[in-house]
Each structure stands twice: as C-alpha cells, then as structure tokens.
mmCIF file of C-alpha atoms in Angstrom:
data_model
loop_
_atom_site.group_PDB
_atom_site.id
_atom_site.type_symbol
_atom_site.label_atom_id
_atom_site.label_comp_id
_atom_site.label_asym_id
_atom_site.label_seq_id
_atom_site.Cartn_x
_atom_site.Cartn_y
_atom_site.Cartn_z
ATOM 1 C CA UNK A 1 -25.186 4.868 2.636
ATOM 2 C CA UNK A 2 -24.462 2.139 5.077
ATOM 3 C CA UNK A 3 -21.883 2.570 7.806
ATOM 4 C CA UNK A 4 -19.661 0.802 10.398
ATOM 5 C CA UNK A 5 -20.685 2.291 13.752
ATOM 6 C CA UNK A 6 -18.003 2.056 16.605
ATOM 7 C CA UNK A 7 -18.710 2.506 20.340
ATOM 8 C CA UNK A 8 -17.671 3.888 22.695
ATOM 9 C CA UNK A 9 -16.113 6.901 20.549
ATOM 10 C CA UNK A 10 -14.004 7.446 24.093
ATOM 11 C CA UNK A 11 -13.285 4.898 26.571
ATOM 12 C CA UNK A 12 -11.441 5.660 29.517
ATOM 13 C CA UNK A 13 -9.922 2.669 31.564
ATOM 14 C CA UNK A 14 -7.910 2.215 34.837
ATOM 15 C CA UNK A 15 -4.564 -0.099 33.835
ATOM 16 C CA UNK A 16 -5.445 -3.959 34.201
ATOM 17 C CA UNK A 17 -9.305 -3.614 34.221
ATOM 18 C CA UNK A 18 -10.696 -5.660 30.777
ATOM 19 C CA UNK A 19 -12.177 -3.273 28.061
ATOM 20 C CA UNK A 20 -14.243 -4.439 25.400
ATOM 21 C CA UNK A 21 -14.723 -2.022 22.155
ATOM 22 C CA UNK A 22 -17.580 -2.624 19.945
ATOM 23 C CA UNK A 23 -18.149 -2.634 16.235
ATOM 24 C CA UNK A 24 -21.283 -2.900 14.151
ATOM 25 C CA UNK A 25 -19.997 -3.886 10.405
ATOM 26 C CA UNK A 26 -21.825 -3.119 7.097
ATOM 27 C CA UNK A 27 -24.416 -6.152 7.236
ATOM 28 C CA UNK A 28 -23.593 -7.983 4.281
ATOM 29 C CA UNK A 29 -19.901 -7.803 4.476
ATOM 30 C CA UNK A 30 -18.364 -10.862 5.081
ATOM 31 C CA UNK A 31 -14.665 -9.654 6.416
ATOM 32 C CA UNK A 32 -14.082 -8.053 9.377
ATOM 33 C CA UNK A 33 -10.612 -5.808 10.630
ATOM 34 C CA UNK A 34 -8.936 -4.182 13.289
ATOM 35 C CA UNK A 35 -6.269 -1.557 13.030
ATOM 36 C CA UNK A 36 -4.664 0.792 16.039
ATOM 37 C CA UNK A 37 -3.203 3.954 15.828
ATOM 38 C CA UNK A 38 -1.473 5.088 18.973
ATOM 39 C CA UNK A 39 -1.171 8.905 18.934
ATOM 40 C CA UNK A 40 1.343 10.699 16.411
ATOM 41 C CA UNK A 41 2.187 7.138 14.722
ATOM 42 C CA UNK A 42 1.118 5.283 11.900
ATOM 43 C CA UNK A 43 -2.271 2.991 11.726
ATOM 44 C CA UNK A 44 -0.767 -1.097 12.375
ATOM 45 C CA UNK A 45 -3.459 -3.639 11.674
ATOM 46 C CA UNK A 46 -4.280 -5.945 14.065
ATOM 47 C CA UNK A 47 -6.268 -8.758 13.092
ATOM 48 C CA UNK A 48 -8.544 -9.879 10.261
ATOM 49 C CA UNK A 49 -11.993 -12.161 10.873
ATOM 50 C CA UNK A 50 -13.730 -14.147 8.539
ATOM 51 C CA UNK A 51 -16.616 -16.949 8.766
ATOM 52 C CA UNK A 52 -15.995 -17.036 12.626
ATOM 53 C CA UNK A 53 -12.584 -16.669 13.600
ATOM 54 C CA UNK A 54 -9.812 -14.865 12.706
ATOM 55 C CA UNK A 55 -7.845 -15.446 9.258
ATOM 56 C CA UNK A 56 -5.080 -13.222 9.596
ATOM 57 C CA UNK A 57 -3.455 -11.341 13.146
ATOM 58 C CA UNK A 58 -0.286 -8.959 13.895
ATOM 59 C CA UNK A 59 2.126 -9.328 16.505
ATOM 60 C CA UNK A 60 0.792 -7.030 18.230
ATOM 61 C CA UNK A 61 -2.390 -8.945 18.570
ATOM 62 C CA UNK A 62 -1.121 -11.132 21.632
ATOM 63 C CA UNK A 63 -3.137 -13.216 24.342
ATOM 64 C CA UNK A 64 -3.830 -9.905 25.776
ATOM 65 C CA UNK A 65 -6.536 -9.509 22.393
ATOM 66 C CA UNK A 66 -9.453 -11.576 21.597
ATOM 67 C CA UNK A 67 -12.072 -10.709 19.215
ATOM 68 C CA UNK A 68 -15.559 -12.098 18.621
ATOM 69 C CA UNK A 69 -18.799 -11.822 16.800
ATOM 70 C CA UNK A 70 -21.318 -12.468 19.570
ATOM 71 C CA UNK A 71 -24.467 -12.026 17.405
ATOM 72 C CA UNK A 72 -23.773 -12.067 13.850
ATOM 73 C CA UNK A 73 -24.223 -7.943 14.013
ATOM 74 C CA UNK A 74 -21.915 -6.848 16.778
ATOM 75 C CA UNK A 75 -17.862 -7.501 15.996
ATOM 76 C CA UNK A 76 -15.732 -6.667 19.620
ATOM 77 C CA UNK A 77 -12.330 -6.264 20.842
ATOM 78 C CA UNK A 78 -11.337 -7.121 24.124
ATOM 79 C CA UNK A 79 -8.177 -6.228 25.648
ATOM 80 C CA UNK A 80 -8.301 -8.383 29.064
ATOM 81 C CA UNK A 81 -5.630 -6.598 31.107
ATOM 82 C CA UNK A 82 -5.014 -3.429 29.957
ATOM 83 C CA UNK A 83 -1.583 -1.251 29.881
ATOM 84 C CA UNK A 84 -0.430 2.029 29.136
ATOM 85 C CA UNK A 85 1.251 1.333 25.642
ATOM 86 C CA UNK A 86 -2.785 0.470 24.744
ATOM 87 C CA UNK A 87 -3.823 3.634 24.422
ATOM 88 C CA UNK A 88 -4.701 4.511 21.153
ATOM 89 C CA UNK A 89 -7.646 4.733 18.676
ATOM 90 C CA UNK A 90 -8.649 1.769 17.768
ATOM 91 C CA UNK A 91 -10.439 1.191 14.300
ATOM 92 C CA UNK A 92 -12.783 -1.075 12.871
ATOM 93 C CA UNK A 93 -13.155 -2.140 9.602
ATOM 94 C CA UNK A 94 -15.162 -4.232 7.117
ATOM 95 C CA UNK A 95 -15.484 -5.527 3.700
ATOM 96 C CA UNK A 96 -17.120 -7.904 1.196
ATOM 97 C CA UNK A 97 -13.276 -9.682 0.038
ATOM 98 C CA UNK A 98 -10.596 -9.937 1.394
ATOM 99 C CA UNK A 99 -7.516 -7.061 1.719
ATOM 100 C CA UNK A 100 -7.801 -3.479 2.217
ATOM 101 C CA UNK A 101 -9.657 -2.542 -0.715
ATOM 102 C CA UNK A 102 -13.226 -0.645 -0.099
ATOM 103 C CA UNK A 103 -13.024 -1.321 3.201
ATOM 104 C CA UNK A 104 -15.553 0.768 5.329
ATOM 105 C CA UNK A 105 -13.930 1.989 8.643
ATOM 106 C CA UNK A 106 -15.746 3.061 11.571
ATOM 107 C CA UNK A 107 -14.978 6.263 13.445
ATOM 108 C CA UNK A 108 -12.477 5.352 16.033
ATOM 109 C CA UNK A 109 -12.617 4.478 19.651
ATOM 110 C CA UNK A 110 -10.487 6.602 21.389
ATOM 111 C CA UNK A 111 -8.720 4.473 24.302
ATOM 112 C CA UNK A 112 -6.905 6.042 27.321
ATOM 113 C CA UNK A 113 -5.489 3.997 30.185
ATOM 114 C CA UNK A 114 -4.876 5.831 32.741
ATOM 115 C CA UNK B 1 14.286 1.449 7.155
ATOM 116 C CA UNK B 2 10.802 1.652 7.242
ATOM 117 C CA UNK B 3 8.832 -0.809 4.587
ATOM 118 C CA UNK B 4 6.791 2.274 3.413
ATOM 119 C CA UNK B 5 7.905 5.883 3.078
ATOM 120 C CA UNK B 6 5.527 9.059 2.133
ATOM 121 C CA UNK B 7 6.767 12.065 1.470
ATOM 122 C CA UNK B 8 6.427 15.132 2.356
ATOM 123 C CA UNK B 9 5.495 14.805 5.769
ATOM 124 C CA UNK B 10 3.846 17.724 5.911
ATOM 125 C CA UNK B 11 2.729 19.853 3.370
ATOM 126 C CA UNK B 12 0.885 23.394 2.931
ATOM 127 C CA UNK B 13 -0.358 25.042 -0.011
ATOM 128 C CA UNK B 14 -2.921 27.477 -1.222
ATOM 129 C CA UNK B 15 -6.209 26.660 -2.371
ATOM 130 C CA UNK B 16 -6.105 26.135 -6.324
ATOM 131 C CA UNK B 17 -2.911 24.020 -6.393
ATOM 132 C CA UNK B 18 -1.764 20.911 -7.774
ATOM 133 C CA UNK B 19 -1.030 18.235 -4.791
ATOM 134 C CA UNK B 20 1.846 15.559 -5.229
ATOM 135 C CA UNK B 21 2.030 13.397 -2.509
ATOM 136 C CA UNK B 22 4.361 10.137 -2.672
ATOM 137 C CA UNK B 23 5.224 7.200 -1.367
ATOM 138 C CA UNK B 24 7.636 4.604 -1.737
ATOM 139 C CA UNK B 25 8.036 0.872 -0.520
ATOM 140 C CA UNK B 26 10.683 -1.705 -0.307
ATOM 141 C CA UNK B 27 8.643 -5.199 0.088
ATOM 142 C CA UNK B 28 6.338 -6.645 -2.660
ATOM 143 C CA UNK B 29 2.537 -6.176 -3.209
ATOM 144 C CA UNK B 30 -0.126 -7.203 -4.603
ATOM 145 C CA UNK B 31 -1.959 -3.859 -4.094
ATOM 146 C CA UNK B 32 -1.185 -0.326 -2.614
ATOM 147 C CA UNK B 33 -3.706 1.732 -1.083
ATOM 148 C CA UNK B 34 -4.554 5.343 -0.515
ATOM 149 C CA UNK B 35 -6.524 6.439 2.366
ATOM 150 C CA UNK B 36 -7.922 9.434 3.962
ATOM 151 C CA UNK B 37 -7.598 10.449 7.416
ATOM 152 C CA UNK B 38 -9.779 13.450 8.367
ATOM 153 C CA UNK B 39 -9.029 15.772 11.148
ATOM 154 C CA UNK B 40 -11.387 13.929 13.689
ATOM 155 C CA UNK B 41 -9.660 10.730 12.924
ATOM 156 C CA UNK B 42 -12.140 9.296 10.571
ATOM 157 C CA UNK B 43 -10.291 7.120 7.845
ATOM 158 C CA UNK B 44 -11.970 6.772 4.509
ATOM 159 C CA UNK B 45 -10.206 4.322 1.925
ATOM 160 C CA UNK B 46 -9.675 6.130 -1.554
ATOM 161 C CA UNK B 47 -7.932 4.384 -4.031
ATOM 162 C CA UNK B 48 -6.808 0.208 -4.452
ATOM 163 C CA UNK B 49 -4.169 0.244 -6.933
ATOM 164 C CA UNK B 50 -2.312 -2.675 -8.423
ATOM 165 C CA UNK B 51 -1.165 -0.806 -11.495
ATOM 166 C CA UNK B 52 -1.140 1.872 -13.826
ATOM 167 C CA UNK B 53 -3.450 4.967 -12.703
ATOM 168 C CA UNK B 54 -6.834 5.553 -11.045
ATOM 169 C CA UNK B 55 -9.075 8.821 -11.135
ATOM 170 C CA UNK B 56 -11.909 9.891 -9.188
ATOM 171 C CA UNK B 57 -13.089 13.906 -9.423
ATOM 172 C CA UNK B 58 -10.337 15.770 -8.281
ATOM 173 C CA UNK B 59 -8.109 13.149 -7.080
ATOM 174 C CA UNK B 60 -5.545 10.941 -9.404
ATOM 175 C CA UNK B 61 -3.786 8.096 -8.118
ATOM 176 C CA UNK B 62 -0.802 6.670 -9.656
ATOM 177 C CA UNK B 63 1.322 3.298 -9.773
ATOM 178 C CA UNK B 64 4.801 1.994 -10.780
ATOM 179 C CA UNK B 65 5.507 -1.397 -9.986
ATOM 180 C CA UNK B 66 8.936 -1.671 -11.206
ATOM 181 C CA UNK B 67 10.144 1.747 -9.227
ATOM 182 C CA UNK B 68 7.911 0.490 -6.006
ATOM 183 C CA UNK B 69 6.416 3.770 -6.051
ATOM 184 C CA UNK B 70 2.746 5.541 -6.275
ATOM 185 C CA UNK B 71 1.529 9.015 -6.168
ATOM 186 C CA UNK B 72 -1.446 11.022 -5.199
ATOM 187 C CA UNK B 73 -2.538 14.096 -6.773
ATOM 188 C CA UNK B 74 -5.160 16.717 -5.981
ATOM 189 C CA UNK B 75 -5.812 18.768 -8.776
ATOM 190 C CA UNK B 76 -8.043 22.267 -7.719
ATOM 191 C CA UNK B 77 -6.827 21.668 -4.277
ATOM 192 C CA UNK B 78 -9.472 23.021 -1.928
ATOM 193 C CA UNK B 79 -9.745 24.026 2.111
ATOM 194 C CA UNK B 80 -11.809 20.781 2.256
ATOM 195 C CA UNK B 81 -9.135 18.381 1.370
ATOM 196 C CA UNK B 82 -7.153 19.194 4.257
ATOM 197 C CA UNK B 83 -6.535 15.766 6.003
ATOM 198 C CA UNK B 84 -3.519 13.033 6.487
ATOM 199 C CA UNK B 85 -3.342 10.655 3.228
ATOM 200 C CA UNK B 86 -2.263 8.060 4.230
ATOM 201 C CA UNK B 87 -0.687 5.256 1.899
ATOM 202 C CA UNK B 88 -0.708 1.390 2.809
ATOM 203 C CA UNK B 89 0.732 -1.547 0.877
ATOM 204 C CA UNK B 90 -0.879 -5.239 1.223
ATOM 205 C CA UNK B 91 1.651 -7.885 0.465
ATOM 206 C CA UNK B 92 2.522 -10.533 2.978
ATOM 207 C CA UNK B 93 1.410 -8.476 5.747
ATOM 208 C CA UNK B 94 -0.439 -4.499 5.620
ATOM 209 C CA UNK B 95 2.042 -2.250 5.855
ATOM 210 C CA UNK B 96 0.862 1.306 6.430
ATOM 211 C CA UNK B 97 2.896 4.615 5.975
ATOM 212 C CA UNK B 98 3.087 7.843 8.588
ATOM 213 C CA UNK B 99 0.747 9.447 6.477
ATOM 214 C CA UNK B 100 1.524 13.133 5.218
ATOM 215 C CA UNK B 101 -0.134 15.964 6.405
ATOM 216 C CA UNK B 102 -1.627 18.010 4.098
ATOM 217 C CA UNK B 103 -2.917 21.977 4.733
ATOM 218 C CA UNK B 104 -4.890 23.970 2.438
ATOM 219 C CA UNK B 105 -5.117 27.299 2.760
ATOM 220 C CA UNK B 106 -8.107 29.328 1.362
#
C-alpha cells in the first residue's frame, strides 16, 4: 500500500539556523497538509496546499513557515529562523479531496532546537 | 473552554473489554474525525463521520449532531489497540482534541 514518507525522522537544529523537513505524498493525491504536535499537547494543523500554493493556513503558520513543492514529488517545510517553542513533531499529510478524511500521514519528524 | 473535549484522558482496561471513548465539541462541523496515534507517534486516520454510525472490525464509531457529541468503541479490546485516539472536528477551521490514552492489558 502506498505511503507518505517523511525525512528526517529526527532533526536536530541550533536556534535561528533554517530547517527544511521533507515530505514525499501518495503520488496521485492532489492535497497536501501539515500538522505539529509539540510534546504532551494536542496535534494543531498548520497549513493546507493544493494546485501550487497553499489553500488554507493556521496562525501558527507565520512568516517564519513557508512550504513548497519543488518537484511535483517532494512537499517541504521550512522554518527560516528557528526557536525553541518549534520543537515538536511535525506531520505530513495527504489526500485526494479536500478535509481530513482518508488522509495518509507520514511518520513524524521529530524537531529539537536546541 | 476548549472547542473539543475527549474523555477519559486516560484509560486502562483488560484485554476482552468493551472501549467507550468520547468526545464532545462546542463549534459546528461538517465532519468529525477519529484518529489513531500509535506509541511511536505514527497517526493513522480511522473514521470520517458526518452522521449516524460507522463500523470497521472491531471498532464502532458513533455520531450525534444535535448533542455535538461522538463516540468510539472497541469491542474485544486487545494489547494491540493500545494507542492515543485522538478525535478532530473540521468546521471552519480543524480542531483537534488531547487525545485519550488508552492501555490494554493482556
């Protein structure tokens, strides 16, 4: 069965160096998600991305996030300058339609800032 | 308040036993979700309800949409089921709950 692959599964960063977590989505899905989960809390979605650019964002997604499908495989968040408070796991997700229904999540990236 | 409550937040039983969780929510949907969080953090979605009830082997999901309020049963509950259920409402924005811990014990 087809899967959404997420690397790093642990990325370790110094605080304000750029990190960029990748995503390889289910190749014929068409929508494309984000979600965080910092430790001990609940998963917060960050941003949705459809034909291109994004359709729907959080506000936790600030100018600090970008996202971008380089290749028409790959499907990356960067965090430019990164802080404390974004350490988390970060999730990917994608989907044929729109919402949260069968959406195939990745694995996780585990994120520490140190 | 939080948008979307589960309860319990933590629950153990033995293997064999019939598994409520619940979860309530205060804004309105179009859908409500149930999803699986496995110890190693892995998150598999389960159920997309929008009404009524939903089954799938072991696992029954349940909607009212007057009461804002769903369930999730395990029937058989097994060692392998222990993970964080998590449930998630889509409305104007995705709200997710804390998730409730659930422990089976062989």
């Amino acid at each position: 069965e087809p899967e959404v692959t997420q690397t790093p599964s642990h990325q370790v960063t110094q605080m304000g160096q750029e990190v960029i977590l990748r995503c390889v989505p289910i190749s014929n899905h068409l929508y494309f998600y984000w979600y965080r989960q910092i430790l001990g809390q609940k998963v917060e979605f960050l941003v949705s991305f459809y034909n291109n650019e994004i359709s729907e964002k959080s506000e936790i997604f600030d100018d600090q996030f970008s996202v971008e499908r380089p290749d028409g495989s790959n499907f990356t968040l960067k965090i430019r300058s990164t802080k404390l408070e974004d350490s988390a796991m970060y999730f990917c997700a994608s989907n044929l339609g729109l919402g949260l229904g069968s959406q195939h999540f990745g694995d996780g990236t585990r994120l520490s800032i140190l | 308040k939080n948008e979307v409550e589960q309860s319990p937040q933590n629950l153990t039983a033995q293997e064999g036993e019939f598994i409520t969780i619940n979860c309530s929510y205060s804004v309105g949907i179009s859908a409500l979700h149930w999803l699986q969080q496995h110890p190693g953090g892995g998150i598999v979605s389960l159920f997309m309800l929008s009404s009524g009830k939903k089954k799938h082997g072991r696992l029954i999901a349940t909607i009212n949409i007057q009461e804002k309020h769903s369930s999730l049963h395990i029937t058989a509950s097994h060692p392998r089921d222990s993970a964080v259920y998590i449930c998630a409402v889509v409305g104007d924005k995705i709200i997710f709950g804390k998730g409730t811990r659930l422990h089976i014990l062989p």
